[in-house]
Coordinates of C-alpha atoms and ligand atoms in Angstrom, one line a residue:
M1 CA 0.0 0.0 0.0
T2 CA 1.5 3.3 -1.0
G3 CA 0.6 6.9 -1.5
N4 CA -2.9 8.1 -0.8
A5 CA -4.2 4.6 0.0
E6 CA -1.7 4.3 2.8
I7 CA -2.4 7.8 4.1
E8 CA -6.1 7.0 4.0
R9 CA -5.5 3.9 6.1
W10 CA -3.5 5.8 8.7
L11 CA -6.1 8.6 8.8
R12 CA -8.9 6.1 9.2
E13 CA -7.1 4.5 12.2
A14 CA -6.4 7.9 13.6
K15 CA -10.0 8.9 13.2
Q16 CA -11.1 5.7 14.9
K17 CA -9.0 6.8 17.9
G18 CA -10.8 10.1 17.8
I19 CA -8.0 12.4 16.7
F20 CA -9.3 14.1 13.7
D21 CA -13.0 14.3 14.4
S22 CA -13.6 17.2 12.0
I23 CA -11.1 16.4 9.3
E24 CA -12.2 14.6 6.3
K25 CA -9.9 15.2 3.4
V26 CA -6.5 13.6 3.4
D27 CA -5.1 15.8 0.6
E28 CA -6.2 18.9 2.3
I29 CA -4.5 18.2 5.6
S30 CA -1.4 16.8 3.9
N31 CA -1.0 20.0 1.9
I32 CA -1.5 22.2 4.9
L33 CA 0.8 20.3 7.1
G34 CA 3.3 19.2 4.5
I35 CA 3.0 15.7 6.1
E36 CA 3.8 13.1 3.5
R37 CA 3.6 9.9 5.5
F38 CA 0.9 10.8 7.9
L39 CA 1.6 8.9 11.1
Y40 CA 2.8 5.7 12.6
P41 CA -0.4 4.0 13.7
A42 CA 1.1 2.2 16.7
S43 CA 2.4 5.5 18.0
V44 CA -1.0 7.1 18.5
Q45 CA -1.6 7.9 22.2
R46 CA -4.3 9.9 23.8
T47 CA -4.2 11.7 27.1
N48 CA -6.9 13.8 28.6
K49 CA -6.2 16.9 26.6
E50 CA -3.9 15.9 23.7
T51 CA -3.2 13.3 21.2
Y52 CA 0.4 12.3 20.5
A53 CA 1.7 10.5 17.3
L54 CA 4.9 10.0 15.5
I55 CA 4.5 11.6 12.1
K56 CA 6.6 12.0 9.0
V57 CA 7.2 15.5 7.8
N58 CA 9.4 16.2 4.7
G59 CA 11.1 12.8 5.1
D60 CA 11.9 13.2 8.8
D61 CA 10.2 11.5 11.8
M62 CA 8.7 14.1 14.1
L63 CA 6.6 14.2 17.2
G64 CA 3.1 15.5 16.5
V65 CA 1.1 16.9 19.4
F66 CA -2.6 17.5 18.5
C67 CA -4.8 19.5 20.7
R68 CA -7.7 21.9 20.9
G69 CA -7.3 24.7 23.4
M70 CA -4.2 25.2 25.4
K71 CA -1.1 23.6 23.9
P72 CA 1.0 21.6 26.4
A73 CA 4.0 23.4 27.9
G74 CA 7.6 22.7 27.2
F75 CA 7.7 21.0 23.8
H76 CA 10.0 22.7 21.3
G77 CA 8.6 22.8 17.8
H78 CA 6.5 24.8 15.4
E79 CA 2.8 25.1 15.5
K80 CA 0.2 24.7 12.7
S81 CA -3.5 24.8 13.0
F82 CA -6.4 23.4 11.0
N83 CA -10.1 24.0 11.8
G84 CA -9.3 24.8 15.4
L85 CA -7.0 21.9 15.8
K86 CA -3.5 22.8 16.9
I87 CA -0.7 20.7 15.8
L88 CA 2.7 21.1 17.3
I89 CA 5.4 19.5 15.1
C90 CA 8.5 18.8 17.2
P91 CA 11.8 17.4 16.2
L92 CA 13.0 14.2 17.9
V93 CA 15.6 16.0 20.1
H94 CA 16.6 15.6 23.7
E95 CA 14.4 18.4 25.2
N96 CA 11.3 16.9 23.6
A97 CA 12.2 13.3 24.7
V98 CA 12.5 14.6 28.3
I99 CA 8.9 16.0 28.2
L100 CA 7.5 13.0 26.4
R101 CA 8.8 10.7 29.1
S102 CA 6.9 12.6 31.7
V103 CA 3.7 12.9 29.6
L104 CA 3.7 9.3 28.4
P105 CA 5.4 7.3 31.2
F106 CA 5.7 4.1 29.1
T107 CA 8.3 5.9 27.0
A108 CA 10.5 6.2 30.2
P109 CA 12.5 3.4 31.6
C110 CA 11.6 1.9 35.0
T111 CA 13.2 -0.3 37.7
L112 CA 13.0 -4.0 36.9
S113 CA 13.6 -5.2 40.4
K114 CA 10.4 -7.3 40.4
R115 CA 11.2 -9.0 37.1
D116 CA 12.9 -12.4 37.1
T117 CA 14.1 -12.5 33.5
T118 CA 15.8 -9.4 32.3
F119 CA 17.9 -9.0 29.2
G120 CA 20.1 -6.1 28.1
V121 CA 20.4 -5.3 24.4
G122 CA 23.1 -2.6 24.0
D123 CA 22.4 -0.7 20.8
R124 CA 25.6 1.1 19.8
L125 CA 24.1 2.7 16.7
G126 CA 20.8 3.9 18.2
I127 CA 18.6 2.3 15.6
A128 CA 18.1 -1.2 16.8
T129 CA 15.4 -0.8 19.4
P130 CA 12.4 -1.2 17.0
G131 CA 13.8 -4.6 16.2
H132 CA 14.4 -5.4 19.8
I133 CA 10.8 -4.4 20.6
Q134 CA 9.4 -7.0 18.2
I135 CA 11.3 -9.6 20.2
F136 CA 10.3 -8.5 23.7
K137 CA 6.7 -8.3 22.6
R138 CA 7.0 -12.0 21.9
Y139 CA 8.9 -13.3 24.9
K140 CA 8.3 -13.3 28.7
A141 CA 11.5 -11.3 29.5
S142 CA 12.0 -7.6 30.4
P143 CA 14.3 -5.7 28.1
V144 CA 17.0 -3.2 29.0
F145 CA 16.9 -1.3 25.7
A146 CA 19.2 1.6 26.7
Q147 CA 22.5 0.0 27.9
Q148 CA 25.9 1.4 27.1
S149 CA 29.1 1.4 29.0
V150 CA 31.3 4.5 29.4
R151 CA 33.8 2.7 27.0
E152 CA 31.1 2.3 24.3
I153 CA 29.8 5.9 24.7
T154 CA 33.4 7.1 24.3
L155 CA 34.1 4.9 21.3
T156 CA 30.8 5.7 19.5
Q157 CA 31.0 9.4 20.4
R158 CA 27.5 9.3 21.7
S159 CA 26.1 10.5 25.0
F160 CA 24.1 8.8 27.7
E161 CA 21.2 11.2 26.8
D162 CA 21.2 10.1 23.2
V163 CA 21.2 6.4 24.1
L164 CA 18.2 6.9 26.3
D165 CA 16.4 9.1 23.9
S166 CA 16.8 6.6 21.0
A167 CA 15.1 4.0 23.2
T168 CA 12.3 6.4 24.2
W169 CA 11.5 7.4 20.6
A170 CA 11.4 3.7 19.5
C171 CA 9.0 2.8 22.4
F172 CA 6.8 5.7 21.4
R173 CA 6.9 4.7 17.7
E174 CA 6.0 1.1 18.4
G175 CA 3.6 1.8 21.3
F176 CA 5.6 -0.5 23.5
N177 CA 4.0 -0.3 26.9
K178 CA 5.7 -3.0 28.9
P179 CA 8.3 -2.2 31.5
W180 CA 11.9 -1.6 30.2
G181 CA 15.1 -0.5 31.8
A182 CA 18.0 1.8 31.1
D183 CA 21.4 0.8 32.3
G184 CA 24.5 3.0 32.8
D185 CA 26.9 0.1 32.2
H186 CA 30.3 -0.3 33.8
L187 CA 30.3 3.0 35.6
K188 CA 33.4 3.7 37.6
T189 CA 33.0 7.1 39.3
E190 CA 30.4 8.8 41.4
D191 CA 30.0 11.5 38.8
Q192 CA 29.1 8.9 36.2
V193 CA 26.5 7.4 38.5
K194 CA 25.0 10.8 39.3
K195 CA 24.9 11.7 35.7
V196 CA 23.0 8.7 34.3
L197 CA 20.5 8.7 37.2
S198 CA 19.8 12.3 36.9
I199 CA 18.9 12.0 33.2
G200 CA 16.5 9.2 34.0
Y201 CA 18.4 5.9 33.8
T202 CA 17.0 3.3 36.2
M203 CA 19.9 0.9 36.5
V204 CA 23.5 1.4 37.5
T205 CA 26.2 -1.2 36.9
A206 CA 29.0 -0.4 39.2
D207 CA 32.4 -1.4 37.9
V208 CA 34.8 -1.6 40.8
S209 CA 37.5 -3.6 39.0
D210 CA 40.1 -0.8 39.4
Y211 CA 39.9 -1.4 43.1
I212 CA 40.1 -5.2 43.1
R213 CA 43.6 -6.1 44.3
G214 CA 44.1 -9.2 42.2
E215 CA 47.8 -9.5 43.2
Y216 CA 46.7 -11.0 46.5
T217 CA 45.2 -14.0 44.7
S218 CA 48.6 -15.6 44.2
K219 CA 50.5 -14.5 47.3
D220 CA 51.7 -16.9 50.0
N221 CA 49.7 -17.4 53.1
S222 CA 52.4 -15.7 55.2
D223 CA 52.4 -12.6 53.0
V224 CA 48.6 -12.5 53.1
I225 CA 48.5 -12.7 56.9
A226 CA 51.2 -10.0 57.2
S227 CA 49.3 -7.6 54.9
Y228 CA 46.0 -8.4 56.6
K229 CA 47.4 -7.4 59.9
N230 CA 48.1 -4.0 58.5
L231 CA 44.4 -3.4 57.9
S232 CA 42.6 -1.4 60.7
S233 CA 42.0 -3.4 63.8
G234 CA 38.4 -2.3 64.0
Y235 CA 37.6 -3.6 60.5
R236 CA 39.4 -6.9 61.3
K237 CA 37.4 -7.4 64.5
V238 CA 34.1 -6.8 62.7
I239 CA 34.8 -9.2 59.8
E240 CA 36.4 -11.9 62.0
K241 CA 33.4 -12.0 64.2
R242 CA 31.2 -12.1 61.1
Y243 CA 33.0 -14.8 59.2
L244 CA 35.3 -17.0 61.3
S245 CA 32.7 -18.5 63.6
S246 CA 30.0 -19.1 61.1
Q247 CA 29.3 -21.0 57.9
V248 CA 27.1 -20.5 54.9
N249 CA 25.1 -23.5 53.7
L250 CA 24.1 -23.3 50.0
D251 CA 21.1 -25.0 48.3
S252 CA 23.6 -26.5 45.8
G253 CA 25.0 -28.6 48.7
Q254 CA 28.2 -26.8 49.4
T255 CA 29.1 -25.3 52.8
I256 CA 31.3 -22.2 52.7
T257 CA 33.6 -21.7 55.8
F258 CA 36.4 -19.1 56.2
S259 CA 39.8 -19.8 57.6
E260 CA 41.7 -16.7 58.9
E261 CA 44.0 -16.8 55.9
E262 CA 41.1 -17.1 53.4
L263 CA 39.2 -14.3 55.1
G264 CA 42.4 -12.1 55.1
R265 CA 42.9 -12.8 51.4
A266 CA 39.2 -12.0 50.5
A267 CA 39.4 -8.8 52.5
L268 CA 42.6 -7.7 50.8
I269 CA 41.4 -8.5 47.3
Y270 CA 37.9 -7.1 47.7
G271 CA 37.9 -4.7 50.7
E272 CA 38.7 -1.5 48.7
A273 CA 36.4 -2.5 45.9
L274 CA 33.5 -2.9 48.3
E275 CA 34.3 0.5 49.8
H276 CA 34.2 2.0 46.3
A277 CA 30.9 0.2 45.6
R278 CA 29.5 1.9 48.7
R279 CA 30.6 5.3 47.4
L280 CA 28.9 4.6 44.0
Y281 CA 25.7 3.4 45.7
E282 CA 25.5 6.4 47.9
A283 CA 26.0 8.7 45.0
G284 CA 23.1 7.0 43.4
N285 CA 20.9 7.3 46.5
E286 CA 21.8 11.0 46.6
V287 CA 20.3 11.5 43.1
R288 CA 17.4 9.1 43.2
G289 CA 16.4 9.8 46.8
E290 CA 13.3 7.8 47.7
R291 CA 12.9 6.5 44.2
D292 CA 14.3 3.0 43.6
F293 CA 17.1 2.2 41.1
D294 CA 18.6 -1.1 40.2
F295 CA 22.1 -1.4 41.4
E296 CA 24.3 -4.1 39.9
L297 CA 27.8 -4.9 41.0
S298 CA 30.2 -6.1 38.3
I299 CA 33.4 -7.9 39.2
D300 CA 33.6 -9.7 35.8
E301 CA 36.5 -7.8 34.2
T302 CA 39.2 -9.5 36.2
S303 CA 41.8 -12.0 35.1
T304 CA 40.8 -14.9 37.5
P305 CA 37.4 -16.4 38.0
T306 CA 35.5 -15.4 41.1
T307 CA 35.7 -18.1 43.7
P308 CA 32.6 -19.2 45.7
L309 CA 34.3 -18.0 48.9
A310 CA 35.0 -14.6 47.4
H311 CA 31.4 -14.4 46.2
V312 CA 30.0 -15.2 49.6
F313 CA 32.3 -12.6 51.2
I314 CA 31.1 -10.0 48.8
A315 CA 27.5 -10.9 49.3
K316 CA 27.7 -10.7 53.1
E317 CA 29.8 -7.6 53.0
L318 CA 27.2 -5.8 50.8
E319 CA 24.6 -6.8 53.3
R320 CA 26.7 -5.6 56.2
I321 CA 27.4 -2.2 54.7
G322 CA 23.8 -1.7 53.6
I323 CA 24.0 -2.0 49.8
K324 CA 21.0 -3.6 48.1
V325 CA 22.1 -5.1 44.8
I326 CA 19.7 -6.3 42.2
S327 CA 22.4 -8.5 40.6
I328 CA 26.1 -9.4 40.7
A329 CA 28.2 -10.3 37.7
P330 CA 31.0 -12.6 38.7
R331 CA 33.8 -13.6 36.5
F332 CA 32.9 -17.2 35.5
V333 CA 35.3 -20.0 34.7
G334 CA 36.2 -20.4 31.0
E335 CA 36.2 -17.4 28.6
F336 CA 33.3 -15.1 27.9
Q337 CA 34.9 -13.3 25.0
K338 CA 33.0 -10.7 23.1
G339 CA 30.7 -11.7 20.2
I340 CA 31.7 -15.4 20.1
D341 CA 30.6 -18.6 21.9
Y342 CA 31.8 -19.8 25.2
I343 CA 35.3 -21.1 25.4
G344 CA 36.0 -23.7 28.1
D345 CA 34.9 -26.9 29.7
L346 CA 31.1 -27.0 29.8
K347 CA 30.9 -29.4 32.7
E348 CA 33.2 -27.3 34.8
F349 CA 31.2 -24.2 33.9
E350 CA 28.0 -25.9 35.0
E351 CA 29.4 -27.0 38.4
S352 CA 30.8 -23.5 39.1
F353 CA 27.7 -21.7 37.8
R354 CA 25.5 -23.8 40.0
V355 CA 27.3 -22.6 43.1
H356 CA 27.3 -18.9 42.1
A357 CA 23.6 -19.1 41.3
A358 CA 23.0 -20.7 44.7
I359 CA 24.9 -17.9 46.4
A360 CA 22.9 -15.3 44.5
G361 CA 19.6 -17.1 45.4
K362 CA 20.5 -17.2 49.1
F363 CA 21.3 -13.5 49.3
G364 CA 18.3 -12.5 47.2
Y365 CA 19.7 -11.1 44.0
K366 CA 20.1 -12.3 40.5
I367 CA 23.2 -13.6 38.8
S368 CA 24.2 -11.4 35.9
I369 CA 26.0 -12.7 32.8
H370 CA 28.1 -10.1 31.0
S371 CA 29.4 -10.5 27.5
G372 CA 26.3 -12.6 26.9
S373 CA 26.3 -12.2 23.1
D374 CA 26.3 -15.5 21.3
K375 CA 27.0 -17.8 24.3
F376 CA 24.8 -20.5 22.9
L377 CA 26.7 -23.4 24.5
V378 CA 26.0 -22.2 28.0
F379 CA 22.6 -20.7 27.7
P380 CA 20.7 -24.0 28.3
V381 CA 22.7 -24.5 31.5
I382 CA 22.0 -20.9 32.7
G383 CA 18.3 -21.2 31.9
R384 CA 18.0 -24.6 33.6
I385 CA 19.9 -23.8 36.8
T386 CA 18.4 -20.3 37.4
G387 CA 14.9 -21.3 36.5
G388 CA 14.7 -18.1 34.4
R389 CA 15.9 -15.8 37.2
F390 CA 18.9 -14.0 35.6
H391 CA 20.1 -10.9 33.9
I392 CA 22.0 -11.1 30.7
K393 CA 23.8 -8.4 28.8
T394 CA 24.5 -8.4 25.1
A395 CA 25.8 -5.5 22.9
G396 CA 28.3 -6.5 20.3
T397 CA 26.1 -9.0 18.6
N398 CA 23.6 -6.3 17.7
W399 CA 26.4 -4.4 16.0
L400 CA 27.6 -7.6 14.2
E401 CA 24.0 -8.2 12.9
A402 CA 24.1 -4.7 11.5
L403 CA 27.4 -5.4 9.7
K404 CA 25.9 -8.7 8.4
I405 CA 23.1 -6.7 6.8
I406 CA 25.7 -4.5 5.1
S407 CA 27.5 -7.7 3.9
R408 CA 24.3 -8.8 2.2
K409 CA 23.1 -5.5 0.9
D410 CA 26.3 -3.6 0.0
P411 CA 29.1 -6.1 -0.5
S412 CA 31.7 -3.4 -1.6
L413 CA 31.1 -1.3 1.5
F414 CA 31.4 -4.4 3.6
K415 CA 34.7 -5.4 2.0
F416 CA 36.0 -2.0 2.6
L417 CA 34.9 -2.1 6.3
Y418 CA 36.4 -5.5 6.7
K419 CA 39.8 -4.4 5.5
Y420 CA 39.5 -1.2 7.5
A421 CA 38.8 -3.3 10.6
Q422 CA 41.9 -5.4 9.9
Q423 CA 44.1 -2.3 9.7
K424 CA 42.7 -0.7 12.8
F425 CA 42.5 -3.8 15.0
G426 CA 45.7 -3.1 16.8
D427 CA 44.3 0.3 18.1
A428 CA 40.9 -1.3 19.0
Q429 CA 42.3 -4.3 20.8
K430 CA 43.6 -2.4 23.8
Y431 CA 40.0 -1.8 25.0
Y432 CA 38.9 -5.4 25.0
H433 CA 40.1 -8.8 26.2
I434 CA 39.9 -10.9 23.1
T435 CA 42.3 -13.3 21.3
P436 CA 41.5 -13.7 17.6
D437 CA 44.1 -15.2 15.4
Q438 CA 44.7 -12.4 12.9
S439 CA 46.7 -14.6 10.6
A440 CA 43.7 -16.8 10.2
L441 CA 41.4 -14.1 8.9
P442 CA 40.2 -14.9 5.4
S443 CA 41.2 -12.4 2.7
V444 CA 38.0 -10.7 1.9
S445 CA 38.9 -9.8 -1.7
A446 CA 38.9 -13.5 -2.5
V447 CA 35.4 -14.0 -1.1
D448 CA 32.5 -14.1 -3.5
D449 CA 29.9 -11.4 -2.7
S450 CA 27.2 -13.9 -2.1
K451 CA 29.4 -15.7 0.5
L452 CA 30.2 -12.6 2.6
P453 CA 27.5 -13.3 5.2
D454 CA 29.2 -16.7 5.9
L455 CA 32.2 -14.9 7.2
F456 CA 30.1 -14.2 10.4
S457 CA 30.4 -17.8 11.4
N458 CA 34.2 -17.4 11.7
S459 CA 35.1 -16.5 15.3
D460 CA 38.2 -14.5 14.4
V461 CA 36.3 -12.4 11.9
R462 CA 33.5 -11.8 14.5
Q463 CA 36.0 -10.6 17.1
V464 CA 37.9 -8.3 14.8
L465 CA 34.6 -6.7 13.5
H466 CA 33.2 -6.6 17.0
V467 CA 35.8 -4.4 18.7
T468 CA 36.6 -2.1 15.8
Y469 CA 33.2 -0.3 15.9
G470 CA 34.8 2.7 17.5
E471 CA 37.4 3.0 14.7
M472 CA 34.7 2.8 12.0
L473 CA 32.3 5.2 13.6
K474 CA 34.7 7.9 14.4
D475 CA 35.4 8.4 10.7
T476 CA 32.4 10.5 9.7
G477 CA 32.5 9.5 6.1
I478 CA 32.4 5.8 7.0
K479 CA 29.8 6.4 9.6
K480 CA 27.6 8.1 7.1
K481 CA 27.8 5.2 4.7
I482 CA 27.0 2.6 7.4
F483 CA 23.9 4.6 8.5
M484 CA 22.8 5.1 4.9
V485 CA 22.8 1.4 4.1
L486 CA 21.1 0.5 7.5
G487 CA 18.6 3.3 7.0
K488 CA 17.6 1.8 3.7
Y489 CA 17.4 -1.7 5.0
K490 CA 16.2 -1.2 8.6
E491 CA 13.4 -3.6 8.3
D492 CA 15.8 -6.3 7.3
Y493 CA 18.1 -5.3 10.2
W494 CA 15.2 -5.5 12.7
Q495 CA 14.1 -8.9 11.4
A496 CA 17.6 -10.2 11.6
L497 CA 17.9 -9.0 15.2
G498 CA 14.6 -10.6 16.0
E499 CA 15.8 -13.9 14.8
H500 CA 19.2 -13.6 16.4
I501 CA 18.2 -12.4 19.9
G502 CA 15.3 -14.8 19.7
K503 CA 17.8 -17.6 19.4
H504 CA 19.4 -16.4 22.6
L505 CA 16.0 -16.4 24.4
D506 CA 15.0 -19.8 23.1
L507 CA 18.2 -21.4 24.2
L508 CA 17.8 -19.8 27.6
N509 CA 14.4 -21.4 27.7
V510 CA 12.6 -18.1 28.1
P511 CA 8.9 -18.8 27.5
L512 CA 6.8 -16.9 25.0
A513 CA 4.6 -14.2 26.4
A514 CA 0.9 -15.0 26.5
S515 CA -0.7 -13.1 23.6
Ligands
LIG601 ZN1 31.0 -6.6 32.1

């Protein structure tokens, strides 16, 4: 359906919802408003006084606010009127997103503390959310649409505002009225925490890795005891009383007890990190006040796996110092590298994951799995052991799906990007822990155009393309070409995302939502 027929359909739907009660002629209003594609039907929302819809004006998506009488305060845009109907046509800019979130609360993120199954889908390009929405309409899982780390924000030259606004506009456009979250991911400073919460994020992932003293992992007992004795006697007294005389029994069958040396080691490795977590948590409370926010603690970006004893120590310390976490992301055994499947022994993973999940269950928070893109081997284990109570974060895979679309639709641009990624990999690698074999990368010039999408089943290719997004996007010429192709084929991109993230959810055994 194109042209007038399509406009007429939209108008009919709009009229059914009571927007244009006195307007009959499509041509007339289109001429007056200069609106070519009239409105996105799913976006139409009516409040007491106004009607809101996403409309297309001269090729650009705009927010249309339709009202009779007083126009709502705050929106930036220009006004047109027709038969007493005022229409405010507003660009999709930050100021307008802020007001829309307060007028239509479903376009704002909320805390997901009551939701068992939560799933983060980082959208580095800011165009993936309509695709993600189609998935989360289908599955019984709550999405975190806005989720970017400080590292991603820096590398993509975006802002936390822009990331949140992209999700808001997409929820508005699709009329997505289920709860969704916004996660300031891997935040390290109090200022970062305050910043994201003050602009409306509802989740903070505190990254305390800079304060984890990993060097104590491998020190001799005598060194550990000597260093431990240097900690303040008040602190030692408190933790010795709390840990040395008691044990923690887990549902998974294990009992965790602490020797003096083990306690000392845990305190030395994690004591400062916990102190920093408390500072970040308090910074959050200062901004959010009485309103809740979801606080996740991430200790995943360390070189050694988190032991059950360390996990129990952290859980009990958080309780002692009054930090309520929604989830903790431990560092699991094996490798969770970006954008590729799990590397390691599955049996070993299952045994260790069972203990971590039991600790999380005992202390009343969820286990969080970072770098969750494409970890198909371990998803069934995670789904089964947690019974669906988990948080998973993905990001890179959404970017790789975008590149895969480019490989299908614009082979020559893809070949260029591939070679560019190979050149720039050295610069990009310092931000990520990954180990692709660069010498094993296929030469893209030799690949037939129709076979380019197959390259995405090669782990080395995936990793190189995964981490070089910052290099590609910081070149404005390249960025423009990427967005042009994806803009033209966005429906294909969204469909691919639906299938790919859907595969994640299926393997995690997430049930379909009742329709
Ligand atoms: Zn992480």
